[in-house]
Amino acid sequence: MIAVFISNKITAPLKFIQESFKKTRLNAKNNLISWDKKDEIGALVNEYNRMLMALQKSAEELAKSEKESAWREMAKQVAHEIKNPLTPMKLGLQHMLRIIESSQENKEEVIKKISFGLIEQIDNLSNIASAFSDFAKMPQAEYEEINIGELIKNTIVLFKQSEHVKIENNSDVLLPSIIGDKNQIIRILNNLFRNAIQSMEDIDNGVISLETKTINEFLVVSITDNGKGIPAALQEKIFVPYFTTKSSGTGLGLAIVKNMMLGMQGNIRFESLENKGTTFHLYFKTA
Ligand SMILES: Nc1ncnc2c1ncn2[C@@H]1O[C@H](COP(=O)(O)OP(=O)(O)O)[C@@H](O)[C@H]1O
Ligand SMILES: [Mg+2]
């Protein structure tokens, strides 16, 4: 009896500590254990409490650094999205200057067309900037019925001025409306045209051709270039964020494009042959 009593007396506090240890969570706030007596168990409890506080501190630091790196990611993404429309805008303005200086007949008509494209790109920029500063996140998508033929034409007008590159718009005259976010579609086209032009930097007879086709409930917009192509070994990586083969690339373009296409209930695929060229197929859900 006495032996049982004594052993219970010794094990009870250990049990208590064991229970406390069991409740310790790495991802939640933990309570310190209080133990009045200055015995061996008291020493153990002190050690435990010390460890708990250190744990708390490193958990807080980890959370903070995770937040900071999330911010860095976001900043990179915003920087990419802001840089993205600048290329077609610059090309469009250069075209406009040339037209103004020329003796062309229908100046007004052409300038008007280019201005439309420019205004769309500027709206896009200001959307990104204000959404970022208002909510510290990328703009929320607004899905609606879109006349994609217009968006294609406006974007092509701006990119047409790239030197060494011809752009052929072979899309059907009558296209079905699709479901999407207008700003996102402009960004998607910008990204694909920019990649295509960059892939043709080393050739003089660069051609980008755009075709459309309806397959079941999708309108497929295909953009083909005759640039350097994507080596088979790299093909599975191109949608991975930060994968880039360019010294000044971010590797974010296609990752963002894929995300946006999936968000619109669509999809993106591609075919590519090294030194022959690449085709990206955009699947848009028809309205
Ligand atoms: N049209 C294309 N022709 C050849 N390679 C391409 C094409 N589009 C994309 N790529 C490849 O995919 C990679 C990722 O593209 P992207 O995500 O837009 O990032 P970035 O353009 O910043 O490199 C590019 O670095 C390039 O190697
Ligand atoms: Mg790119």
mmCIF file of C-alpha atoms and ligand atoms in Angstrom:
data_model
loop_
_atom_site.group_PDB
_atom_site.id
_atom_site.type_symbol
_atom_site.label_atom_id
_atom_site.label_comp_id
_atom_site.label_asym_id
_atom_site.label_seq_id
_atom_site.Cartn_x
_atom_site.Cartn_y
_atom_site.Cartn_z
ATOM 1 C CA MET A 1 0.000 0.000 0.000
ATOM 2 C CA ILE A 2 2.698 2.403 1.042
ATOM 3 C CA ALA A 3 4.748 1.550 -2.010
ATOM 4 C CA VAL A 4 1.786 2.237 -4.304
ATOM 5 C CA PHE A 5 1.098 5.486 -2.513
ATOM 6 C CA ILE A 6 4.675 6.650 -2.834
ATOM 7 C CA SER A 7 5.009 5.699 -6.463
ATOM 8 C CA ASN A 8 1.740 7.467 -7.275
ATOM 9 C CA LYS A 9 3.010 10.564 -5.544
ATOM 10 C CA ILE A 10 6.140 10.507 -7.637
ATOM 11 C CA THR A 11 4.475 9.704 -10.948
ATOM 12 C CA ALA A 12 1.525 12.092 -10.647
ATOM 13 C CA PRO A 13 3.573 15.237 -11.382
ATOM 14 C CA LEU A 14 5.363 13.445 -14.193
ATOM 15 C CA LYS A 15 2.011 12.495 -15.662
ATOM 16 C CA PHE A 16 0.960 16.128 -15.437
ATOM 17 C CA ILE A 17 4.044 17.233 -17.294
ATOM 18 C CA GLN A 18 3.617 14.494 -19.852
ATOM 19 C CA GLU A 19 0.058 15.729 -20.492
ATOM 20 C CA SER A 20 1.337 19.296 -20.930
ATOM 21 C CA PHE A 21 3.985 18.154 -23.387
ATOM 22 C CA LYS A 22 1.362 16.281 -25.363
ATOM 23 C CA LYS A 23 -0.694 19.447 -25.747
ATOM 24 C CA THR A 24 2.245 21.410 -27.117
ATOM 25 C CA ARG A 25 1.490 22.566 -30.662
ATOM 26 C CA LEU A 26 3.969 24.026 -33.105
ATOM 27 C CA ASN A 27 1.425 26.148 -34.884
ATOM 28 C CA ALA A 28 -0.642 27.487 -31.976
ATOM 29 C CA LYS A 29 -0.210 29.401 -28.766
ATOM 30 C CA ASN A 30 0.895 27.153 -25.889
ATOM 31 C CA ASN A 31 0.321 27.743 -22.194
ATOM 32 C CA LEU A 32 3.243 27.809 -19.825
ATOM 33 C CA ILE A 33 3.133 25.227 -17.037
ATOM 34 C CA SER A 34 3.183 26.502 -13.500
ATOM 35 C CA TRP A 35 4.865 24.480 -10.762
ATOM 36 C CA ASP A 36 5.446 26.070 -7.370
ATOM 37 C CA LYS A 37 7.955 23.702 -5.791
ATOM 38 C CA LYS A 38 11.658 24.149 -6.419
ATOM 39 C CA ASP A 39 12.344 20.453 -6.935
ATOM 40 C CA GLU A 40 13.627 18.463 -9.913
ATOM 41 C CA ILE A 41 10.234 18.693 -11.518
ATOM 42 C CA GLY A 42 10.302 22.459 -11.063
ATOM 43 C CA ALA A 43 13.607 22.526 -12.949
ATOM 44 C CA LEU A 44 12.145 20.446 -15.738
ATOM 45 C CA VAL A 45 9.096 22.719 -15.922
ATOM 46 C CA ASN A 46 11.323 25.784 -16.142
ATOM 47 C CA GLU A 47 13.277 24.225 -18.964
ATOM 48 C CA TYR A 48 10.040 23.364 -20.756
ATOM 49 C CA ASN A 49 8.707 26.908 -20.344
ATOM 50 C CA ARG A 50 11.947 28.355 -21.669
ATOM 51 C CA MET A 51 11.779 26.126 -24.725
ATOM 52 C CA LEU A 52 8.137 27.078 -25.263
ATOM 53 C CA MET A 53 8.938 30.781 -25.333
ATOM 54 C CA ALA A 54 11.810 30.245 -27.760
ATOM 55 C CA LEU A 55 9.465 28.228 -29.954
ATOM 56 C CA GLN A 56 6.862 30.976 -29.879
ATOM 57 C CA LYS A 57 9.442 33.520 -30.935
ATOM 58 C CA SER A 58 10.737 31.503 -33.873
ATOM 59 C CA ALA A 59 7.177 30.730 -34.989
ATOM 60 C CA GLU A 60 6.461 34.465 -35.062
ATOM 61 C CA GLU A 61 9.651 35.132 -37.000
ATOM 62 C CA LEU A 62 8.787 32.426 -39.488
ATOM 63 C CA ALA A 63 5.314 33.868 -40.035
ATOM 64 C CA LYS A 64 6.829 37.290 -40.570
ATOM 65 C CA SER A 65 9.389 36.087 -43.093
ATOM 66 C CA GLU A 66 6.724 34.108 -44.935
ATOM 67 C CA LYS A 67 4.647 37.253 -45.196
ATOM 68 C CA GLU A 68 7.630 39.174 -46.470
ATOM 69 C CA SER A 69 8.432 36.623 -49.137
ATOM 70 C CA ALA A 70 4.763 36.578 -50.183
ATOM 71 C CA TRP A 71 5.099 40.307 -50.668
ATOM 72 C CA ARG A 72 8.211 39.913 -52.704
ATOM 73 C CA GLU A 73 6.439 37.420 -54.964
ATOM 74 C CA MET A 74 3.552 39.795 -55.355
ATOM 75 C CA ALA A 75 5.802 42.741 -56.135
ATOM 76 C CA LYS A 76 7.571 40.711 -58.824
ATOM 77 C CA GLN A 77 4.267 39.728 -60.355
ATOM 78 C CA VAL A 78 3.016 43.310 -60.382
ATOM 79 C CA ALA A 79 6.269 44.517 -61.893
ATOM 80 C CA HIS A 80 5.911 41.928 -64.649
ATOM 81 C CA GLU A 81 2.328 42.889 -65.361
ATOM 82 C CA ILE A 82 3.242 46.558 -65.551
ATOM 83 C CA LYS A 83 6.163 45.948 -67.879
ATOM 84 C CA ASN A 84 4.065 43.727 -70.110
ATOM 85 C CA PRO A 85 1.886 46.424 -71.785
ATOM 86 C CA LEU A 86 4.787 48.810 -72.260
ATOM 87 C CA THR A 87 6.115 47.017 -75.340
ATOM 88 C CA PRO A 88 2.939 47.280 -77.431
ATOM 89 C CA MET A 89 2.426 50.848 -76.198
ATOM 90 C CA LYS A 90 5.859 51.926 -77.318
ATOM 91 C CA LEU A 91 5.427 50.227 -80.689
ATOM 92 C CA GLY A 92 2.033 51.838 -81.126
ATOM 93 C CA LEU A 93 3.367 55.307 -80.368
ATOM 94 C CA GLN A 94 6.285 54.879 -82.759
ATOM 95 C CA HIS A 95 3.835 53.849 -85.446
ATOM 96 C CA MET A 96 1.715 56.874 -84.712
ATOM 97 C CA LEU A 97 4.692 59.238 -84.998
ATOM 98 C CA ARG A 98 5.623 57.724 -88.348
ATOM 99 C CA ILE A 99 2.066 58.127 -89.604
ATOM 100 C CA ILE A 100 1.887 61.752 -88.500
ATOM 101 C CA GLU A 101 5.106 62.548 -90.344
ATOM 102 C CA SER A 102 4.044 60.663 -93.449
ATOM 103 C CA SER A 103 1.925 61.890 -96.309
ATOM 104 C CA GLN A 104 -0.511 59.037 -95.960
ATOM 105 C CA GLU A 105 -4.130 59.647 -96.938
ATOM 106 C CA ASN A 106 -6.214 58.186 -94.161
ATOM 107 C CA LYS A 107 -4.056 59.370 -91.263
ATOM 108 C CA GLU A 108 -6.941 60.033 -88.921
ATOM 109 C CA GLU A 109 -8.402 56.582 -89.369
ATOM 110 C CA VAL A 110 -5.127 54.829 -88.533
ATOM 111 C CA ILE A 111 -4.305 57.132 -85.637
ATOM 112 C CA LYS A 112 -7.737 56.505 -84.192
ATOM 113 C CA LYS A 113 -7.212 52.754 -84.388
ATOM 114 C CA ILE A 114 -3.850 52.931 -82.659
ATOM 115 C CA SER A 115 -5.249 55.238 -79.999
ATOM 116 C CA PHE A 116 -7.957 52.705 -79.160
ATOM 117 C CA GLY A 117 -5.339 50.067 -78.537
ATOM 118 C CA LEU A 118 -3.255 52.485 -76.476
ATOM 119 C CA ILE A 119 -6.191 53.512 -74.328
ATOM 120 C CA GLU A 120 -7.018 49.878 -73.636
ATOM 121 C CA GLN A 121 -3.465 49.189 -72.547
ATOM 122 C CA ILE A 122 -3.404 52.292 -70.354
ATOM 123 C CA ASP A 123 -6.678 51.302 -68.689
ATOM 124 C CA ASN A 124 -5.155 47.932 -68.081
ATOM 125 C CA LEU A 125 -2.088 49.490 -66.446
ATOM 126 C CA SER A 126 -4.089 51.770 -64.251
ATOM 127 C CA ASN A 127 -6.308 48.868 -63.199
ATOM 128 C CA ILE A 128 -3.327 46.852 -62.114
ATOM 129 C CA ALA A 129 -1.823 49.774 -60.240
ATOM 130 C CA SER A 130 -4.974 50.812 -58.440
ATOM 131 C CA ALA A 131 -6.067 47.294 -57.577
ATOM 132 C CA PHE A 132 -2.631 46.662 -56.158
ATOM 133 C CA SER A 133 -2.581 49.772 -54.018
ATOM 134 C CA ASP A 134 -6.208 49.415 -52.897
ATOM 135 C CA PHE A 135 -6.176 45.837 -51.837
ATOM 136 C CA ALA A 136 -2.569 44.780 -52.110
ATOM 137 C CA LYS A 137 -3.511 42.004 -54.475
ATOM 138 C CA MET A 138 -3.889 41.389 -58.187
ATOM 139 C CA PRO A 139 -7.113 42.668 -59.744
ATOM 140 C CA GLN A 140 -10.162 40.536 -59.138
ATOM 141 C CA ALA A 141 -11.365 39.057 -62.424
ATOM 142 C CA GLU A 142 -14.738 40.099 -63.789
ATOM 143 C CA TYR A 143 -16.123 37.505 -66.146
ATOM 144 C CA GLU A 144 -18.529 38.655 -68.844
ATOM 145 C CA GLU A 145 -19.361 38.128 -72.520
ATOM 146 C CA ILE A 146 -16.493 39.386 -74.630
ATOM 147 C CA ASN A 147 -16.164 40.206 -78.302
ATOM 148 C CA ILE A 148 -12.692 38.760 -78.625
ATOM 149 C CA GLY A 149 -12.275 39.718 -82.297
ATOM 150 C CA GLU A 150 -12.049 43.373 -81.271
ATOM 151 C CA LEU A 151 -9.442 42.695 -78.610
ATOM 152 C CA ILE A 152 -7.361 40.665 -81.052
ATOM 153 C CA LYS A 153 -7.474 43.437 -83.654
ATOM 154 C CA ASN A 154 -6.586 46.170 -81.158
ATOM 155 C CA THR A 155 -3.633 44.241 -79.806
ATOM 156 C CA ILE A 156 -2.332 43.323 -83.254
ATOM 157 C CA VAL A 157 -2.432 46.962 -84.373
ATOM 158 C CA LEU A 158 0.024 47.797 -81.604
ATOM 159 C CA PHE A 159 2.358 44.852 -82.142
ATOM 160 C CA LYS A 160 2.364 45.208 -85.925
ATOM 161 C CA GLN A 161 5.149 47.747 -85.686
ATOM 162 C CA SER A 162 7.753 45.313 -84.430
ATOM 163 C CA GLU A 163 10.580 45.409 -86.867
ATOM 164 C CA HIS A 164 11.459 42.142 -88.626
ATOM 165 C CA VAL A 165 8.134 40.610 -87.676
ATOM 166 C CA LYS A 166 5.005 40.281 -89.733
ATOM 167 C CA ILE A 167 1.683 39.610 -88.065
ATOM 168 C CA GLU A 168 -1.102 37.894 -89.984
ATOM 169 C CA ASN A 169 -4.565 37.908 -88.536
ATOM 170 C CA ASN A 170 -6.354 34.944 -90.131
ATOM 171 C CA SER A 171 -9.121 34.776 -87.567
ATOM 172 C CA ASP A 172 -12.667 34.143 -88.768
ATOM 173 C CA VAL A 173 -14.618 37.283 -89.551
ATOM 174 C CA LEU A 174 -17.493 36.256 -87.328
ATOM 175 C CA LEU A 175 -16.389 34.983 -83.942
ATOM 176 C CA PRO A 176 -18.697 33.758 -81.196
ATOM 177 C CA SER A 177 -18.706 35.745 -77.937
ATOM 178 C CA ILE A 178 -16.656 34.152 -75.222
ATOM 179 C CA ILE A 179 -16.640 34.265 -71.429
ATOM 180 C CA GLY A 180 -13.705 36.098 -69.958
ATOM 181 C CA ASP A 181 -12.197 39.142 -68.321
ATOM 182 C CA LYS A 182 -11.350 41.818 -70.853
ATOM 183 C CA ASN A 183 -8.206 43.057 -69.119
ATOM 184 C CA GLN A 184 -6.924 39.561 -68.600
ATOM 185 C CA ILE A 185 -7.411 38.673 -72.272
ATOM 186 C CA ILE A 186 -5.404 41.738 -73.309
ATOM 187 C CA ARG A 187 -2.667 40.675 -70.906
ATOM 188 C CA ILE A 188 -2.732 37.119 -72.247
ATOM 189 C CA LEU A 189 -2.385 38.312 -75.856
ATOM 190 C CA ASN A 190 0.407 40.729 -74.852
ATOM 191 C CA ASN A 191 2.315 37.935 -73.176
ATOM 192 C CA LEU A 192 2.027 35.536 -76.107
ATOM 193 C CA PHE A 193 2.880 38.136 -78.751
ATOM 194 C CA ARG A 194 5.824 39.356 -76.721
ATOM 195 C CA ASN A 195 7.166 35.830 -76.262
ATOM 196 C CA ALA A 196 6.693 35.138 -79.979
ATOM 197 C CA ILE A 197 8.558 38.299 -80.983
ATOM 198 C CA GLN A 198 11.357 37.535 -78.530
ATOM 199 C CA SER A 199 11.683 34.024 -80.000
ATOM 200 C CA MET A 200 12.250 35.525 -83.468
ATOM 201 C CA GLU A 201 14.930 38.020 -82.506
ATOM 202 C CA ASP A 202 17.594 36.191 -84.497
ATOM 203 C CA ILE A 203 15.665 35.742 -87.757
ATOM 204 C CA ASP A 204 14.645 38.291 -90.401
ATOM 205 C CA ASN A 205 11.551 36.629 -91.802
ATOM 206 C CA GLY A 206 9.620 36.349 -88.574
ATOM 207 C CA VAL A 207 5.897 35.775 -88.980
ATOM 208 C CA ILE A 208 3.247 35.489 -86.328
ATOM 209 C CA SER A 209 -0.059 34.154 -87.548
ATOM 210 C CA LEU A 210 -3.259 34.021 -85.618
ATOM 211 C CA GLU A 211 -6.012 31.542 -86.408
ATOM 212 C CA THR A 212 -9.342 30.704 -84.829
ATOM 213 C CA LYS A 213 -11.445 27.575 -84.740
ATOM 214 C CA THR A 214 -14.523 26.468 -82.831
ATOM 215 C CA ILE A 215 -14.209 23.095 -81.085
ATOM 216 C CA ASN A 216 -17.257 21.999 -79.070
ATOM 217 C CA GLU A 217 -17.931 24.668 -76.459
ATOM 218 C CA PHE A 218 -14.591 26.381 -77.030
ATOM 219 C CA LEU A 219 -13.286 29.050 -79.326
ATOM 220 C CA VAL A 220 -9.646 28.171 -79.936
ATOM 221 C CA VAL A 221 -7.300 31.048 -80.731
ATOM 222 C CA SER A 222 -3.976 29.779 -82.052
ATOM 223 C CA ILE A 223 -0.906 31.975 -82.224
ATOM 224 C CA THR A 224 1.954 30.563 -84.280
ATOM 225 C CA ASP A 225 5.475 31.906 -84.636
ATOM 226 C CA ASN A 226 8.406 30.656 -86.694
ATOM 227 C CA GLY A 227 10.929 31.477 -83.987
ATOM 228 C CA LYS A 228 13.476 29.329 -82.249
ATOM 229 C CA GLY A 229 10.979 26.929 -80.694
ATOM 230 C CA ILE A 230 11.086 25.242 -77.306
ATOM 231 C CA PRO A 231 13.482 22.301 -76.903
ATOM 232 C CA ALA A 232 11.632 19.098 -75.956
ATOM 233 C CA ALA A 233 13.512 18.877 -72.663
ATOM 234 C CA LEU A 234 12.182 22.267 -71.547
ATOM 235 C CA GLN A 235 8.614 21.866 -72.712
ATOM 236 C CA GLU A 236 7.216 20.625 -69.426
ATOM 237 C CA LYS A 237 8.697 23.565 -67.551
ATOM 238 C CA ILE A 238 7.469 26.599 -69.425
ATOM 239 C CA PHE A 239 4.346 27.154 -67.311
ATOM 240 C CA VAL A 240 6.287 26.833 -64.065
ATOM 241 C CA PRO A 241 6.609 30.228 -62.353
ATOM 242 C CA TYR A 242 10.096 31.743 -62.667
ATOM 243 C CA PHE A 243 11.174 29.334 -65.391
ATOM 244 C CA THR A 244 12.876 31.449 -68.024
ATOM 245 C CA THR A 245 15.579 31.008 -70.644
ATOM 246 C CA LYS A 246 16.032 34.760 -71.080
ATOM 247 C CA SER A 247 18.618 36.796 -69.246
ATOM 248 C CA SER A 248 16.103 39.532 -68.536
ATOM 249 C CA GLY A 249 13.019 37.305 -68.278
ATOM 250 C CA THR A 250 10.881 36.900 -65.177
ATOM 251 C CA GLY A 251 9.473 33.518 -66.131
ATOM 252 C CA LEU A 252 6.123 34.710 -64.851
ATOM 253 C CA GLY A 253 4.346 35.410 -68.142
ATOM 254 C CA LEU A 254 3.128 31.931 -69.030
ATOM 255 C CA ALA A 255 2.431 31.000 -65.412
ATOM 256 C CA ILE A 256 0.132 34.012 -65.142
ATOM 257 C CA VAL A 257 -1.416 33.299 -68.550
ATOM 258 C CA LYS A 258 -2.225 29.715 -67.597
ATOM 259 C CA ASN A 259 -3.770 30.837 -64.328
ATOM 260 C CA MET A 260 -5.933 33.395 -66.071
ATOM 261 C CA MET A 261 -7.054 30.899 -68.748
ATOM 262 C CA LEU A 262 -8.078 28.342 -66.113
ATOM 263 C CA GLY A 263 -9.912 31.077 -64.211
ATOM 264 C CA MET A 264 -11.978 31.755 -67.348
ATOM 265 C CA GLN A 265 -12.909 28.042 -67.564
ATOM 266 C CA GLY A 266 -10.562 27.800 -70.523
ATOM 267 C CA ASN A 267 -7.156 26.303 -71.038
ATOM 268 C CA ILE A 268 -3.870 26.687 -72.892
ATOM 269 C CA ARG A 269 -1.737 24.164 -74.790
ATOM 270 C CA PHE A 270 1.159 24.454 -77.162
ATOM 271 C CA GLU A 271 3.166 22.589 -79.761
ATOM 272 C CA SER A 272 6.727 23.434 -80.551
ATOM 273 C CA LEU A 273 9.599 22.231 -82.690
ATOM 274 C CA GLU A 274 13.087 23.475 -82.055
ATOM 275 C CA ASN A 275 14.251 25.871 -84.791
ATOM 276 C CA LYS A 276 10.866 25.630 -86.487
ATOM 277 C CA GLY A 277 8.480 27.511 -84.242
ATOM 278 C CA THR A 278 5.778 27.365 -81.667
ATOM 279 C CA THR A 279 1.986 27.473 -81.579
ATOM 280 C CA PHE A 280 0.044 28.375 -78.480
ATOM 281 C CA HIS A 281 -3.644 27.386 -78.470
ATOM 282 C CA LEU A 282 -5.934 29.388 -76.199
ATOM 283 C CA TYR A 283 -9.217 27.646 -75.382
ATOM 284 C CA PHE A 284 -11.910 30.179 -74.527
ATOM 285 C CA LYS A 285 -15.321 29.047 -73.298
ATOM 286 C CA THR A 286 -17.969 30.364 -75.673
ATOM 287 C CA ALA A 287 -20.836 32.337 -74.150
HETATM 288 N N1 LIG B 1 6.860 31.567 -78.475
HETATM 289 C C1 LIG B 1 7.886 31.009 -77.828
HETATM 290 N N2 LIG B 1 8.942 30.512 -78.527
HETATM 291 C C2 LIG B 1 9.990 29.939 -77.872
HETATM 292 N N3 LIG B 1 10.077 29.829 -76.518
HETATM 293 C C3 LIG B 1 9.074 30.305 -75.789
HETATM 294 C C4 LIG B 1 7.925 30.920 -76.390
HETATM 295 N N4 LIG B 1 7.083 31.299 -75.393
HETATM 296 C C5 LIG B 1 7.675 30.932 -74.250
HETATM 297 N N5 LIG B 1 8.870 30.343 -74.455
HETATM 298 C C6 LIG B 1 9.788 29.793 -73.439
HETATM 299 O O1 LIG B 1 9.106 29.735 -72.199
HETATM 300 C C7 LIG B 1 9.836 30.459 -71.202
HETATM 301 C C8 LIG B 1 8.861 31.064 -70.209
HETATM 302 O O2 LIG B 1 8.092 32.098 -70.796
HETATM 303 P P1 LIG B 1 7.443 33.209 -69.869
HETATM 304 O O3 LIG B 1 6.717 32.532 -68.769
HETATM 305 O O4 LIG B 1 6.671 34.156 -70.724
HETATM 306 O O5 LIG B 1 8.680 33.949 -69.194
HETATM 307 P P2 LIG B 1 9.761 34.934 -69.853
HETATM 308 O O6 LIG B 1 9.214 35.442 -71.153
HETATM 309 O O7 LIG B 1 9.950 36.016 -68.831
HETATM 310 O O8 LIG B 1 11.008 34.094 -70.021
HETATM 311 C C9 LIG B 1 10.667 31.457 -71.979
HETATM 312 O O9 LIG B 1 11.811 31.871 -71.264
HETATM 313 C C10 LIG B 1 11.003 30.679 -73.237
HETATM 314 O O10 LIG B 1 12.104 29.833 -73.014
HETATM 315 MG MG MG B 2 7.256 36.174 -71.432
#
